[in-house]
């Protein structure tokens, strides 16, 4: 175990050193200009077909950024895209924050150091399911301001921030003409959706925003997405699930897709969205097929809404977005792998795509079509002679039928096209990729205690437990949060004030406190008529909790909904407390500055003998936030100053209560997750870092499909899953926020959840599966292009399909749970042997080393999967034999993998490839050198 930890620390130090050395150099490229024509962006004088990966830097930690960027590049990205986040960078007017998760300069330097370009969407309105759409709340307090229209106060503030960002990028030499990675900027964001609200002032605002942006001298192209009236020098771009039919508003502008929604966001109590990779790949291939040139995945990595950054109302803390890289930074397979293959196929076509000004269209059937790209191509010039030409030629064959496969003839050859798919032919004759044929592996994420170096021990024991180096303290302590007024920092005024005008969004919570007198006549009236008084509010958002004399009367959840909450009063004076809570500020739509929070309309007490009581005429005392927030009981430096008491297992969990405990970090490098499934609603902090809001609202039991059909147009309700379960119970705790021991966990619980069942676990991929048939295509890396056509030097063996299995770094395949070459049935974790099965399937895949005396080899390329980080197996009768002649056979494999560790080094199992393993560990070298 100590060797494992030592190696992890050494690798991390070397990585950090390498990153620092690279990032220290300001110039990542030789300076180059970026322009565009009707076909594409022109990078350093050359047209480019570009794949962009969306990563929002504040939704990860700086320590995660290098790995996320590297995985995006490995997945085929040329560009990284991100918004800027005004409210994160300027939380107080005139006071800027460019540190920690908001160190945008560091993020962009890391992108450049990886040889990738950057597309920066300044906005500054972001939407992004981010709190208040990225606007700072102080903006709404500027006198006379109206957001996103021809309004001088707003334009002045917007220009000041946009100029701040552009000037910062130029000062840091991050634009392409300075040798930096930034190739494109965005002004505004999806304004076309709301422009009509403002009439002529909206149209004038668009022209002003364009002129303002161009006047900043950034020296790279600007875009506006969803803005069909974007002025001449601004590229208008598409945001949607499909953009293959999109055309910019001028022939002189390229077709750009700024947001390809590869998933969707999630609300508390909602189902989890899933977009099948077959459909996503279909959408991307169709976009490039029909003339697109720049495509950005929204998101390639979604990440986490740490703190109170989640927009709303009611968007969850996770922003996983069903992206190719999940919230924790792990690859989501097969999405990442299948898209990687797609990107490689598009890259093979790039010489032809950039050479042709437009594609040649050929109708192949009622719902089948081809688009052909060829250098200097003219209409009617396409014939068989292209095979004798040395010009570049690439083709896309599409079948947009949702139900049936189609057999088509293209340039004299027959091709079978699965339904709702695109085949890519980089040389106009050889299919290298089809969007519906997934050969990439599937990964199954696990958070179980069986993971190496992990513990599934709940924090509910009365003593300390040590399990594989994971030490957790089991004592919990507690503090009650007072209901109502808790400090001198309150004020009293007549009437109901708007929530955000009081809180300025420094807290989710605003207490409204008043006193109600109840007479004997009122009590008698209620008893005689068998009725109860009630609080009636015309409209409220997001959560209302009603207390009388310190007792909770009821809660209401909704977005501008009516309230009728019965209450119980006693004779005499009663303290009525209304707690208004926000759960993410509105992030989308017009007139955001007017949305606000709390209550609207009339607020009354009904059911009294003398009629309804208008509470808006009462004196109300206002208290912002929680006492625990004010005292910072979640902070490492401050929490001991509060009067915590022991919380014993026999105690009943209660509402509005703070809890704290300590835990030791699990060993290894796998992402850490906090299981809050036993809690109700609240917020959580680790070592003072706010990991987000939590809420265990349960998704509806219906609306999920047992079988997800990728065919046909996608929407956010299609292929949803997780019905009948809490929307989110796992919460990411970044490892960079953790110490080796004594990590402070603080929970604020509103509804009475049980902290004793909270647990700390690790998240990793534990199972991988794949299915590849003889009809699949050979690996993309086997293909090469010479002057636009394949070089013809590929052997028959090179053209054989392969199954490629791989683990994340530091892991190896530990067992083959299933392997069958023939006609296997079922899917991952449900495979079964079909009528046709090669009995040697498992042996071939795992290579049990019966031919070897020892399983440890150095510098030898062998076909074993067992004990290796990755492996490839050819799908061929020459490898497995032919168990059933005349049938197209498939290889299906399910494997488990575990973390590499010295104690896992067992003879006849462990395989080491020189240069790929921690061979600096003396003990490992001793094992290898001593092998017989």
mmCIF file with all atom_site columns, C-alpha atoms in Angstrom, residues 637-757:
data_model
loop_
_atom_site.group_PDB
_atom_site.id
_atom_site.type_symbol
_atom_site.label_atom_id
_atom_site.label_alt_id
_atom_site.label_comp_id
_atom_site.label_asym_id
_atom_site.label_entity_id
_atom_site.label_seq_id
_atom_site.pdbx_PDB_ins_code
_atom_site.Cartn_x
_atom_site.Cartn_y
_atom_site.Cartn_z
_atom_site.occupancy
_atom_site.B_iso_or_equiv
_atom_site.pdbx_formal_charge
_atom_site.auth_seq_id
_atom_site.auth_comp_id
_atom_site.auth_asym_id
_atom_site.auth_atom_id
_atom_site.pdbx_PDB_model_num
ATOM 1   C CA . UNK A 1 637 ? -11.125 27.803 11.345  1.00 0.00 ? 637 UNK A CA 1
ATOM 2   C CA . UNK A 1 638 ? -14.504 28.835 12.762  1.00 0.00 ? 638 UNK A CA 1
ATOM 3   C CA . UNK A 1 639 ? -16.533 25.713 13.549  1.00 0.00 ? 639 UNK A CA 1
ATOM 4   C CA . UNK A 1 640 ? -14.953 25.032 16.942  1.00 0.00 ? 640 UNK A CA 1
ATOM 5   C CA . UNK A 1 641 ? -16.140 28.425 18.206  1.00 0.00 ? 641 UNK A CA 1
ATOM 6   C CA . UNK A 1 642 ? -19.758 27.251 18.144  1.00 0.00 ? 642 UNK A CA 1
ATOM 7   C CA . UNK A 1 643 ? -21.456 25.274 20.905  1.00 0.00 ? 643 UNK A CA 1
ATOM 8   C CA . UNK A 1 644 ? -21.680 21.831 19.344  1.00 0.00 ? 644 UNK A CA 1
ATOM 9   C CA . UNK A 1 645 ? -23.200 18.986 21.339  1.00 0.00 ? 645 UNK A CA 1
ATOM 10  C CA . UNK A 1 646 ? -22.897 15.226 20.841  1.00 0.00 ? 646 UNK A CA 1
ATOM 11  C CA . UNK A 1 647 ? -25.439 13.612 18.569  1.00 0.00 ? 647 UNK A CA 1
ATOM 12  C CA . UNK A 1 648 ? -26.092 10.063 19.692  1.00 0.00 ? 648 UNK A CA 1
ATOM 13  C CA . UNK A 1 649 ? -27.611 7.235  17.625  1.00 0.00 ? 649 UNK A CA 1
ATOM 14  C CA . UNK A 1 650 ? -30.687 7.252  19.845  1.00 0.00 ? 650 UNK A CA 1
ATOM 15  C CA . UNK A 1 651 ? -31.464 10.895 19.134  1.00 0.00 ? 651 UNK A CA 1
ATOM 16  C CA . UNK A 1 652 ? -34.252 11.715 16.710  1.00 0.00 ? 652 UNK A CA 1
ATOM 17  C CA . UNK A 1 653 ? -33.130 13.680 13.658  1.00 0.00 ? 653 UNK A CA 1
ATOM 18  C CA . UNK A 1 654 ? -34.826 17.079 13.581  1.00 0.00 ? 654 UNK A CA 1
ATOM 19  C CA . UNK A 1 655 ? -35.487 19.915 11.166  1.00 0.00 ? 655 UNK A CA 1
ATOM 20  C CA . UNK A 1 656 ? -33.204 22.931 10.734  1.00 0.00 ? 656 UNK A CA 1
ATOM 21  C CA . UNK A 1 657 ? -30.195 21.329 12.319  1.00 0.00 ? 657 UNK A CA 1
ATOM 22  C CA . UNK A 1 658 ? -26.456 21.483 11.699  1.00 0.00 ? 658 UNK A CA 1
ATOM 23  C CA . UNK A 1 659 ? -24.331 18.342 11.926  1.00 0.00 ? 659 UNK A CA 1
ATOM 24  C CA . UNK A 1 660 ? -20.600 17.817 11.724  1.00 0.00 ? 660 UNK A CA 1
ATOM 25  C CA . UNK A 1 661 ? -18.161 14.930 11.760  1.00 0.00 ? 661 UNK A CA 1
ATOM 26  C CA . UNK A 1 662 ? -14.653 14.102 10.532  1.00 0.00 ? 662 UNK A CA 1
ATOM 27  C CA . UNK A 1 663 ? -13.395 11.491 8.102   1.00 0.00 ? 663 UNK A CA 1
ATOM 28  C CA . UNK A 1 664 ? -10.112 10.362 6.562   1.00 0.00 ? 664 UNK A CA 1
ATOM 29  C CA . UNK A 1 665 ? -9.584  10.417 2.829   1.00 0.00 ? 665 UNK A CA 1
ATOM 30  C CA . UNK A 1 666 ? -9.928  7.074  1.033   1.00 0.00 ? 666 UNK A CA 1
ATOM 31  C CA . UNK A 1 667 ? -6.622  5.905  -0.441  1.00 0.00 ? 667 UNK A CA 1
ATOM 32  C CA . UNK A 1 668 ? -5.930  5.949  -4.145  1.00 0.00 ? 668 UNK A CA 1
ATOM 33  C CA . UNK A 1 669 ? -6.805  8.466  -6.835  1.00 0.00 ? 669 UNK A CA 1
ATOM 34  C CA . UNK A 1 670 ? -10.426 7.565  -7.644  1.00 0.00 ? 670 UNK A CA 1
ATOM 35  C CA . UNK A 1 671 ? -12.981 10.364 -7.294  1.00 0.00 ? 671 UNK A CA 1
ATOM 36  C CA . UNK A 1 672 ? -14.613 10.673 -3.894  1.00 0.00 ? 672 UNK A CA 1
ATOM 37  C CA . UNK A 1 673 ? -18.381 10.847 -3.529  1.00 0.00 ? 673 UNK A CA 1
ATOM 38  C CA . UNK A 1 674 ? -20.654 11.572 -0.596  1.00 0.00 ? 674 UNK A CA 1
ATOM 39  C CA . UNK A 1 675 ? -23.814 9.480  -0.247  1.00 0.00 ? 675 UNK A CA 1
ATOM 40  C CA . UNK A 1 676 ? -26.548 11.755 1.117   1.00 0.00 ? 676 UNK A CA 1
ATOM 41  C CA . UNK A 1 677 ? -29.429 9.428  0.317   1.00 0.00 ? 677 UNK A CA 1
ATOM 42  C CA . UNK A 1 678 ? -30.496 9.360  3.970   1.00 0.00 ? 678 UNK A CA 1
ATOM 43  C CA . UNK A 1 679 ? -30.929 13.115 4.151   1.00 0.00 ? 679 UNK A CA 1
ATOM 44  C CA . UNK A 1 680 ? -33.815 15.393 3.191   1.00 0.00 ? 680 UNK A CA 1
ATOM 45  C CA . UNK A 1 681 ? -32.928 18.851 1.921   1.00 0.00 ? 681 UNK A CA 1
ATOM 46  C CA . UNK A 1 682 ? -30.050 21.143 2.771   1.00 0.00 ? 682 UNK A CA 1
ATOM 47  C CA . UNK A 1 683 ? -26.470 22.022 1.994   1.00 0.00 ? 683 UNK A CA 1
ATOM 48  C CA . UNK A 1 684 ? -23.100 20.379 2.630   1.00 0.00 ? 684 UNK A CA 1
ATOM 49  C CA . UNK A 1 685 ? -19.520 21.529 3.130   1.00 0.00 ? 685 UNK A CA 1
ATOM 50  C CA . UNK A 1 686 ? -16.216 19.646 3.265   1.00 0.00 ? 686 UNK A CA 1
ATOM 51  C CA . UNK A 1 687 ? -13.254 21.469 4.845   1.00 0.00 ? 687 UNK A CA 1
ATOM 52  C CA . UNK A 1 688 ? -15.121 24.710 4.282   1.00 0.00 ? 688 UNK A CA 1
ATOM 53  C CA . UNK A 1 689 ? -15.727 24.036 0.579   1.00 0.00 ? 689 UNK A CA 1
ATOM 54  C CA . UNK A 1 690 ? -19.411 24.200 -0.340  1.00 0.00 ? 690 UNK A CA 1
ATOM 55  C CA . UNK A 1 691 ? -20.129 21.051 -2.351  1.00 0.00 ? 691 UNK A CA 1
ATOM 56  C CA . UNK A 1 692 ? -23.672 22.202 -3.146  1.00 0.00 ? 692 UNK A CA 1
ATOM 57  C CA . UNK A 1 693 ? -27.315 21.908 -2.263  1.00 0.00 ? 693 UNK A CA 1
ATOM 58  C CA . UNK A 1 694 ? -28.773 18.433 -1.738  1.00 0.00 ? 694 UNK A CA 1
ATOM 59  C CA . UNK A 1 695 ? -32.379 17.267 -1.934  1.00 0.00 ? 695 UNK A CA 1
ATOM 60  C CA . UNK A 1 696 ? -33.745 13.741 -2.065  1.00 0.00 ? 696 UNK A CA 1
ATOM 61  C CA . UNK A 1 697 ? -36.861 14.452 -4.097  1.00 0.00 ? 697 UNK A CA 1
ATOM 62  C CA . UNK A 1 698 ? -37.970 11.325 -5.953  1.00 0.00 ? 698 UNK A CA 1
ATOM 63  C CA . UNK A 1 699 ? -38.551 11.206 -9.702  1.00 0.00 ? 699 UNK A CA 1
ATOM 64  C CA . UNK A 1 700 ? -41.956 10.084 -11.034 1.00 0.00 ? 700 UNK A CA 1
ATOM 65  C CA . UNK A 1 701 ? -42.424 6.339  -11.348 1.00 0.00 ? 701 UNK A CA 1
ATOM 66  C CA . UNK A 1 702 ? -43.455 6.603  -14.977 1.00 0.00 ? 702 UNK A CA 1
ATOM 67  C CA . UNK A 1 703 ? -41.899 8.163  -18.049 1.00 0.00 ? 703 UNK A CA 1
ATOM 68  C CA . UNK A 1 704 ? -38.831 5.938  -18.369 1.00 0.00 ? 704 UNK A CA 1
ATOM 69  C CA . UNK A 1 705 ? -38.388 3.572  -21.281 1.00 0.00 ? 705 UNK A CA 1
ATOM 70  C CA . UNK A 1 706 ? -37.290 -0.025 -20.736 1.00 0.00 ? 706 UNK A CA 1
ATOM 71  C CA . UNK A 1 707 ? -35.668 -0.035 -24.157 1.00 0.00 ? 707 UNK A CA 1
ATOM 72  C CA . UNK A 1 708 ? -34.013 3.114  -25.452 1.00 0.00 ? 708 UNK A CA 1
ATOM 73  C CA . UNK A 1 709 ? -34.440 3.410  -29.215 1.00 0.00 ? 709 UNK A CA 1
ATOM 74  C CA . UNK A 1 710 ? -31.893 5.791  -30.716 1.00 0.00 ? 710 UNK A CA 1
ATOM 75  C CA . UNK A 1 711 ? -33.802 6.046  -34.000 1.00 0.00 ? 711 UNK A CA 1
ATOM 76  C CA . UNK A 1 712 ? -35.739 9.219  -34.679 1.00 0.00 ? 712 UNK A CA 1
ATOM 77  C CA . UNK A 1 713 ? -35.515 12.779 -33.435 1.00 0.00 ? 713 UNK A CA 1
ATOM 78  C CA . UNK A 1 714 ? -34.339 13.119 -29.843 1.00 0.00 ? 714 UNK A CA 1
ATOM 79  C CA . UNK A 1 715 ? -35.910 15.209 -27.093 1.00 0.00 ? 715 UNK A CA 1
ATOM 80  C CA . UNK A 1 716 ? -35.082 15.527 -23.409 1.00 0.00 ? 716 UNK A CA 1
ATOM 81  C CA . UNK A 1 717 ? -37.887 13.131 -22.335 1.00 0.00 ? 717 UNK A CA 1
ATOM 82  C CA . UNK A 1 718 ? -36.780 10.379 -24.687 1.00 0.00 ? 718 UNK A CA 1
ATOM 83  C CA . UNK A 1 719 ? -34.655 7.600  -23.122 1.00 0.00 ? 719 UNK A CA 1
ATOM 84  C CA . UNK A 1 720 ? -34.994 9.056  -19.601 1.00 0.00 ? 720 UNK A CA 1
ATOM 85  C CA . UNK A 1 721 ? -34.119 6.774  -16.700 1.00 0.00 ? 721 UNK A CA 1
ATOM 86  C CA . UNK A 1 722 ? -34.021 6.620  -12.873 1.00 0.00 ? 722 UNK A CA 1
ATOM 87  C CA . UNK A 1 723 ? -37.811 6.670  -12.477 1.00 0.00 ? 723 UNK A CA 1
ATOM 88  C CA . UNK A 1 724 ? -39.093 6.208  -8.935  1.00 0.00 ? 724 UNK A CA 1
ATOM 89  C CA . UNK A 1 725 ? -35.714 7.023  -7.376  1.00 0.00 ? 725 UNK A CA 1
ATOM 90  C CA . UNK A 1 726 ? -34.208 10.175 -5.852  1.00 0.00 ? 726 UNK A CA 1
ATOM 91  C CA . UNK A 1 727 ? -32.894 12.419 -8.596  1.00 0.00 ? 727 UNK A CA 1
ATOM 92  C CA . UNK A 1 728 ? -29.503 12.776 -6.892  1.00 0.00 ? 728 UNK A CA 1
ATOM 93  C CA . UNK A 1 729 ? -27.944 11.127 -3.852  1.00 0.00 ? 729 UNK A CA 1
ATOM 94  C CA . UNK A 1 730 ? -24.230 11.187 -4.841  1.00 0.00 ? 730 UNK A CA 1
ATOM 95  C CA . UNK A 1 731 ? -22.260 14.409 -4.407  1.00 0.00 ? 731 UNK A CA 1
ATOM 96  C CA . UNK A 1 732 ? -18.769 14.982 -5.746  1.00 0.00 ? 732 UNK A CA 1
ATOM 97  C CA . UNK A 1 733 ? -16.048 15.884 -3.235  1.00 0.00 ? 733 UNK A CA 1
ATOM 98  C CA . UNK A 1 734 ? -12.940 16.861 -5.252  1.00 0.00 ? 734 UNK A CA 1
ATOM 99  C CA . UNK A 1 735 ? -9.798  15.215 -3.952  1.00 0.00 ? 735 UNK A CA 1
ATOM 100 C CA . UNK A 1 736 ? -7.954  18.528 -3.980  1.00 0.00 ? 736 UNK A CA 1
ATOM 101 C CA . UNK A 1 737 ? -10.311 19.675 -1.206  1.00 0.00 ? 737 UNK A CA 1
ATOM 102 C CA . UNK A 1 738 ? -9.324  16.762 1.031   1.00 0.00 ? 738 UNK A CA 1
ATOM 103 C CA . UNK A 1 739 ? -6.556  16.149 3.547   1.00 0.00 ? 739 UNK A CA 1
ATOM 104 C CA . UNK A 1 740 ? -5.117  12.738 4.371   1.00 0.00 ? 740 UNK A CA 1
ATOM 105 C CA . UNK A 1 741 ? -7.035  12.776 7.656   1.00 0.00 ? 741 UNK A CA 1
ATOM 106 C CA . UNK A 1 742 ? -9.506  14.748 9.766   1.00 0.00 ? 742 UNK A CA 1
ATOM 107 C CA . UNK A 1 743 ? -11.615 16.169 6.971   1.00 0.00 ? 743 UNK A CA 1
ATOM 108 C CA . UNK A 1 744 ? -14.461 18.283 8.328   1.00 0.00 ? 744 UNK A CA 1
ATOM 109 C CA . UNK A 1 745 ? -17.916 17.415 6.982   1.00 0.00 ? 745 UNK A CA 1
ATOM 110 C CA . UNK A 1 746 ? -20.700 19.853 7.875   1.00 0.00 ? 746 UNK A CA 1
ATOM 111 C CA . UNK A 1 747 ? -24.345 19.344 6.927   1.00 0.00 ? 747 UNK A CA 1
ATOM 112 C CA . UNK A 1 748 ? -27.250 21.737 7.260   1.00 0.00 ? 748 UNK A CA 1
ATOM 113 C CA . UNK A 1 749 ? -30.441 19.672 7.215   1.00 0.00 ? 749 UNK A CA 1
ATOM 114 C CA . UNK A 1 750 ? -33.858 21.312 6.797   1.00 0.00 ? 750 UNK A CA 1
ATOM 115 C CA . UNK A 1 751 ? -36.359 18.463 6.858   1.00 0.00 ? 751 UNK A CA 1
ATOM 116 C CA . UNK A 1 752 ? -35.142 15.879 9.359   1.00 0.00 ? 752 UNK A CA 1
ATOM 117 C CA . UNK A 1 753 ? -32.851 13.529 7.429   1.00 0.00 ? 753 UNK A CA 1
ATOM 118 C CA . UNK A 1 754 ? -30.656 11.028 9.221   1.00 0.00 ? 754 UNK A CA 1
ATOM 119 C CA . UNK A 1 755 ? -26.906 11.861 9.128   1.00 0.00 ? 755 UNK A CA 1
ATOM 120 C CA . UNK A 1 756 ? -25.972 8.530  10.687  1.00 0.00 ? 756 UNK A CA 1
ATOM 121 C CA . UNK A 1 757 ? -26.352 6.765  7.339   1.00 0.00 ? 757 UNK A CA 1
#
